[in-house]
Coordinates of C-alpha atoms in Angstrom, one line a residue:
Chain A
M833 CA 16.8 28.4 38.0
N834 CA 15.7 25.0 39.1
K835 CA 14.4 22.0 37.2
N836 CA 10.7 23.0 37.4
E837 CA 11.4 26.5 36.1
F838 CA 13.5 25.0 33.3
M839 CA 10.7 22.6 32.3
Q840 CA 8.0 25.2 32.5
R841 CA 9.9 27.5 30.2
L842 CA 10.7 24.7 27.8
R843 CA 7.0 23.6 27.7
K844 CA 6.0 27.1 26.9
R845 CA 8.5 27.4 24.1
L846 CA 7.5 24.1 22.5
A847 CA 3.8 24.7 22.7
R848 CA 3.3 25.2 19.0
L849 CA 4.8 21.8 18.1
P850 CA 2.3 19.0 17.1
H851 CA 1.1 16.9 20.0
D852 CA 3.3 13.9 19.7
E853 CA 6.5 15.9 19.0
Y854 CA 5.8 18.0 22.1
N855 CA 5.1 15.0 24.3
D856 CA 8.2 13.2 23.1
A857 CA 10.5 16.2 23.8
V858 CA 9.0 17.0 27.2
E859 CA 9.2 13.4 28.2
Y860 CA 12.8 13.2 27.1
Y861 CA 13.9 16.2 29.2
E862 CA 11.8 15.1 32.2
Q863 CA 13.7 11.8 32.1
Y864 CA 17.0 13.6 31.6
F865 CA 16.5 15.5 34.8
A866 CA 15.4 12.3 36.6
E867 CA 18.7 10.6 35.6
A868 CA 21.0 13.5 36.3
E869 CA 22.6 13.4 39.7
D870 CA 22.9 17.2 40.1
E871 CA 20.1 19.3 38.8
Q872 CA 22.2 22.4 38.6
V873 CA 25.0 20.7 36.7
A874 CA 22.5 19.4 34.2
I875 CA 21.0 22.8 33.7
R876 CA 24.4 24.3 33.1
Q877 CA 25.3 21.6 30.6
L878 CA 22.0 22.0 28.7
G879 CA 22.1 25.8 28.5
S880 CA 19.0 28.0 28.5
P881 CA 15.6 26.4 27.9
D882 CA 15.1 28.9 25.1
A883 CA 18.2 27.5 23.3
V884 CA 17.1 23.9 24.0
A885 CA 13.7 24.7 22.5
A886 CA 15.2 26.5 19.5
K887 CA 17.2 23.5 18.6
I888 CA 14.2 21.2 18.8
L889 CA 12.0 23.6 16.7
A890 CA 14.7 24.1 14.1
D891 CA 15.2 20.4 13.7
Y892 CA 11.5 19.8 13.4
A893 CA 11.1 22.5 10.7
D894 CA 14.0 20.8 8.8
T895 CA 12.6 17.2 8.7
P896 CA 9.8 16.7 6.3
T897 CA 6.9 14.7 7.7
D898 CA 5.3 11.9 5.7
N899 CA 2.2 13.7 4.5
T900 CA 3.5 17.1 3.5
D901 CA 4.2 16.1 -0.1
W902 CA 0.7 14.9 -0.6
K903 CA -0.7 17.9 1.2
K904 CA 1.4 20.2 -1.0
L905 CA 0.2 18.4 -4.2
W906 CA -3.4 18.7 -3.1
I907 CA -2.9 22.4 -2.4
V908 CA -1.4 22.9 -5.9
I909 CA -4.3 21.1 -7.5
C910 CA -6.9 23.2 -5.6
A911 CA -5.0 26.3 -6.5
I912 CA -5.0 25.4 -10.2
F913 CA -8.8 24.9 -10.2
A914 CA -9.3 28.0 -8.1
A915 CA -7.7 30.1 -10.8
P916 CA -10.1 31.8 -13.2
I917 CA -8.2 30.7 -16.3
A918 CA -8.7 27.1 -15.2
L919 CA -12.5 27.1 -15.5
P920 CA -12.6 26.5 -19.2
V921 CA -10.0 23.8 -18.8
A922 CA -12.0 22.2 -16.1
I923 CA -15.1 22.3 -18.3
A924 CA -13.2 20.7 -21.2
L925 CA -11.9 18.1 -18.9
V926 CA -15.3 17.2 -17.5
V927 CA -16.8 17.1 -21.0
T928 CA -14.0 14.8 -22.2
I929 CA -14.5 12.5 -19.3
V930 CA -18.2 12.4 -19.8
S931 CA -17.9 11.7 -23.5
L932 CA -15.4 9.0 -22.8
G933 CA -17.8 7.4 -20.4
V934 CA -20.7 7.6 -23.0
S935 CA -18.6 6.0 -25.7
L936 CA -17.5 3.2 -23.4
L937 CA -21.2 2.6 -22.5
A938 CA -22.1 2.5 -26.2
V939 CA -19.3 0.1 -27.0
S940 CA -20.4 -2.1 -24.1
F941 CA -24.0 -2.1 -25.3
S942 CA -23.1 -3.1 -28.8
V943 CA -20.9 -5.9 -27.6
M944 CA -23.8 -7.0 -25.4
A945 CA -26.2 -6.9 -28.3
A946 CA -23.8 -9.0 -30.4
G947 CA -23.6 -11.4 -27.5
V948 CA -27.3 -11.8 -27.4
V949 CA -27.4 -12.5 -31.2
V950 CA -24.6 -15.1 -30.9
F951 CA -26.3 -16.7 -27.9
I952 CA -29.7 -17.0 -29.8
S953 CA -28.1 -18.3 -33.0
G954 CA -26.1 -20.8 -30.9
I955 CA -29.3 -22.2 -29.4
A956 CA -31.0 -22.2 -32.8
A957 CA -28.1 -24.2 -34.3
T958 CA -28.2 -26.7 -31.4
L959 CA -31.9 -27.2 -31.9
L960 CA -31.5 -27.4 -35.6
S961 CA -29.0 -30.2 -35.3
F962 CA -31.7 -32.6 -34.2
F963 CA -33.2 -32.5 -37.7
F964 CA -30.1 -34.2 -39.0
I965 CA -30.4 -37.1 -36.6
A966 CA -31.8 -39.4 -39.2
E967 CA -29.6 -38.3 -42.1
S968 CA -26.1 -38.0 -40.8
I969 CA -24.8 -38.4 -37.2
P970 CA -21.5 -36.6 -37.9
T971 CA -23.3 -33.5 -39.3
M972 CA -25.6 -33.5 -36.4
L973 CA -22.7 -33.6 -33.9
L974 CA -20.8 -30.9 -35.7
L975 CA -23.8 -28.6 -35.8
M976 CA -24.6 -29.3 -32.2
G977 CA -21.0 -28.6 -31.1
C978 CA -20.9 -25.4 -33.0
G979 CA -24.2 -24.3 -31.5
L980 CA -23.1 -25.1 -27.9
V981 CA -19.8 -23.2 -28.4
C982 CA -21.8 -20.2 -29.8
T983 CA -24.2 -20.3 -26.9
S984 CA -21.4 -20.2 -24.3
I985 CA -19.5 -17.4 -26.2
G986 CA -22.7 -15.4 -26.3
L987 CA -23.2 -15.9 -22.6
I988 CA -19.6 -14.8 -21.8
M989 CA -20.1 -11.6 -23.9
I990 CA -23.3 -10.7 -22.1
Y991 CA -22.0 -11.4 -18.6
S992 CA -18.7 -9.6 -19.1
T993 CA -20.3 -6.5 -20.5
V994 CA -22.9 -6.4 -17.8
W995 CA -20.1 -6.7 -15.2
L996 CA -18.0 -4.0 -16.8
V997 CA -20.9 -1.5 -17.1
K998 CA -21.8 -2.2 -13.5
K999 CA -18.2 -1.6 -12.3
C1000 CA -17.9 1.6 -14.4
V1001 CA -21.2 3.1 -13.3
L1002 CA -20.5 2.3 -9.6
G1003 CA -17.0 3.6 -9.9
S1004 CA -18.0 6.9 -11.4
I1005 CA -20.8 7.4 -8.9
K1006 CA -18.2 6.9 -6.1
L1007 CA -15.7 9.2 -7.8
V1008 CA -18.2 12.0 -8.2
G1009 CA -19.4 11.6 -4.6
N1010 CA -15.8 11.8 -3.3
L1011 CA -15.1 14.9 -5.4
L1012 CA -18.3 16.6 -4.1
R1013 CA -17.4 15.7 -0.5
R1014 CA -13.8 17.0 -1.0
S1015 CA -14.9 20.3 -2.4
S1016 CA -17.7 20.9 0.1
A1017 CA -15.4 20.0 3.0
K1018 CA -12.8 22.7 1.9
Chain B
M367 CA 38.3 17.3 19.6
N368 CA 37.0 20.5 18.1
F369 CA 37.0 20.6 14.4
L370 CA 34.8 17.7 13.3
T371 CA 31.2 18.3 14.6
T372 CA 29.1 17.8 11.5
A373 CA 25.6 16.4 11.5
A374 CA 26.7 13.2 9.8
L375 CA 29.5 12.6 12.4
L376 CA 27.0 13.2 15.2
D377 CA 24.6 10.7 13.6
A378 CA 27.5 8.2 13.2
C379 CA 28.6 8.6 16.8
V380 CA 25.1 8.0 18.2
L381 CA 24.7 4.9 16.0
A382 CA 28.1 3.7 17.0
A383 CA 27.4 4.3 20.7
L384 CA 24.3 2.1 20.4
K385 CA 26.0 -0.6 18.3
N386 CA 26.6 -3.0 21.2
E387 CA 24.1 -2.0 23.8
D388 CA 20.9 0.0 24.1
A389 CA 21.0 3.1 26.2
Y390 CA 18.6 5.8 27.6
G391 CA 18.9 9.4 26.7
Y392 CA 21.0 10.7 29.6
L393 CA 23.5 8.0 29.4
L394 CA 23.8 8.3 25.6
T395 CA 24.3 12.1 25.9
Q396 CA 27.2 11.6 28.4
K397 CA 28.7 8.9 26.2
V398 CA 28.7 11.0 23.0
S399 CA 29.6 14.4 24.6
D400 CA 32.6 12.7 26.2
V401 CA 34.0 12.0 22.8
I402 CA 33.0 14.9 20.6
Q403 CA 32.5 18.5 21.6
V404 CA 28.8 18.9 21.4
S405 CA 26.3 20.6 23.6
E406 CA 24.2 18.2 25.7
S407 CA 21.1 19.8 24.2
A408 CA 22.1 18.9 20.6
L409 CA 21.5 15.2 21.2
Y410 CA 17.7 15.1 21.5
P411 CA 17.1 16.4 17.9
V412 CA 19.6 13.9 16.6
L413 CA 17.8 11.0 18.4
R414 CA 14.4 12.2 17.2
R415 CA 15.6 12.5 13.6
L416 CA 17.2 9.0 13.7
Q417 CA 14.1 7.6 15.2
K418 CA 11.9 9.1 12.6
G419 CA 14.2 7.7 9.9
H420 CA 13.7 4.2 11.4
L421 CA 17.4 4.0 12.2
L422 CA 16.6 3.9 15.9
E423 CA 13.7 2.6 17.9
T424 CA 12.6 3.2 21.5
Y425 CA 11.2 1.1 24.2
D426 CA 10.2 1.9 27.8
Q427 CA 11.5 0.0 30.8
P428 CA 10.6 0.7 34.5
F429 CA 13.5 1.8 36.7
N430 CA 13.2 2.8 40.4
G431 CA 9.5 3.4 40.0
R432 CA 9.8 5.6 36.9
N433 CA 10.2 5.1 33.2
R434 CA 13.4 4.9 31.2
R435 CA 13.1 5.3 27.5
Y436 CA 15.8 3.2 25.8
Y437 CA 17.1 3.6 22.3
R438 CA 18.0 0.6 20.2
I439 CA 19.6 0.5 16.8
T440 CA 17.6 -1.0 14.0
Q441 CA 18.8 -3.1 11.0
S442 CA 18.8 -0.1 8.7
G443 CA 20.6 1.8 11.4
R444 CA 23.4 -0.8 11.4
K445 CA 23.6 -0.6 7.6
L446 CA 24.0 3.2 7.7
L447 CA 26.6 2.9 10.5
E448 CA 28.6 0.5 8.3
Q449 CA 28.4 3.1 5.5
Y450 CA 29.5 5.8 7.8
R451 CA 32.4 3.8 9.0
N452 CA 33.6 3.2 5.4
D453 CA 33.2 7.0 4.7
W454 CA 35.1 7.7 7.8
R455 CA 38.0 5.4 6.9
D456 CA 38.2 7.0 3.5
C457 CA 38.1 10.5 5.0
K458 CA 40.8 9.6 7.6
T459 CA 43.2 8.2 5.0
K460 CA 42.9 11.4 3.0
L461 CA 43.3 13.7 6.0
D462 CA 46.3 11.7 7.3
F463 CA 47.9 12.1 3.9
I464 CA 47.6 15.9 4.0
L465 CA 48.1 16.5 7.7
E466 CA 50.7 13.9 8.6
G467 CA 52.3 13.4 5.2
T468 CA 51.7 9.7 5.3
S469 CA 49.7 7.5 3.0
D470 CA 48.7 3.9 2.8
H471 CA 48.0 3.9 -0.9
E472 CA 51.3 4.9 -2.3

């Protein structure tokens, strides 16, 4: 057996490895032969290409790659949802999520409504304070201050709820889209 | 030496061989198989495993119109080597105690 026969046999045995594993191993042994002074001595030291390949394959099977755990987890989740018993559970889960979303929306709208009321009364109080300009300056200033504070609190309430609702709606649309894409890609 | 060829010892020897200078695969194989009885073909999986564990890293350097892939020990590789050396000293003391009937900690 010469170097070329050895490498040919080794390549054949390693063919089922992932691309980068295969390339790295083949490159290593190509370089090994290039460094060795005597081809035949090198082959004798290495042993049969089958044995060399078996060691590489055994070690590859042993070492976990980075993404197997996530892959496994995803497979488990899919398996759970594929089981017939899981269908009622899945429906309950979806209903729960939807009702949670609806109640969140309801709470947001009531906070927003309260914000509108606070905002309007703040403006009203600010305008009202001008009627006190002749009677008492301190009263006028107090009322005006309270009115301005109320106006800004109302604005904050309105803006934050609008922002929150927007985020939630966009997020759930994205989530549903991802889920649909995942399940149709399967 | 025949009776001490575990995976951990092999890892430790490869790391130790790279402690002071980088080496390419063939040279490293000769270095390690000179010291412990291990088949020349056992080294590649060890190197690959250590490389994946970020204990070694590789770089290519041209030599005589071809490529040589050198192996270099990383910072975490050095840490692990230090740990192996401590374990080895511990193991050695215990073995000396039972095989030679001597002990440092008496």
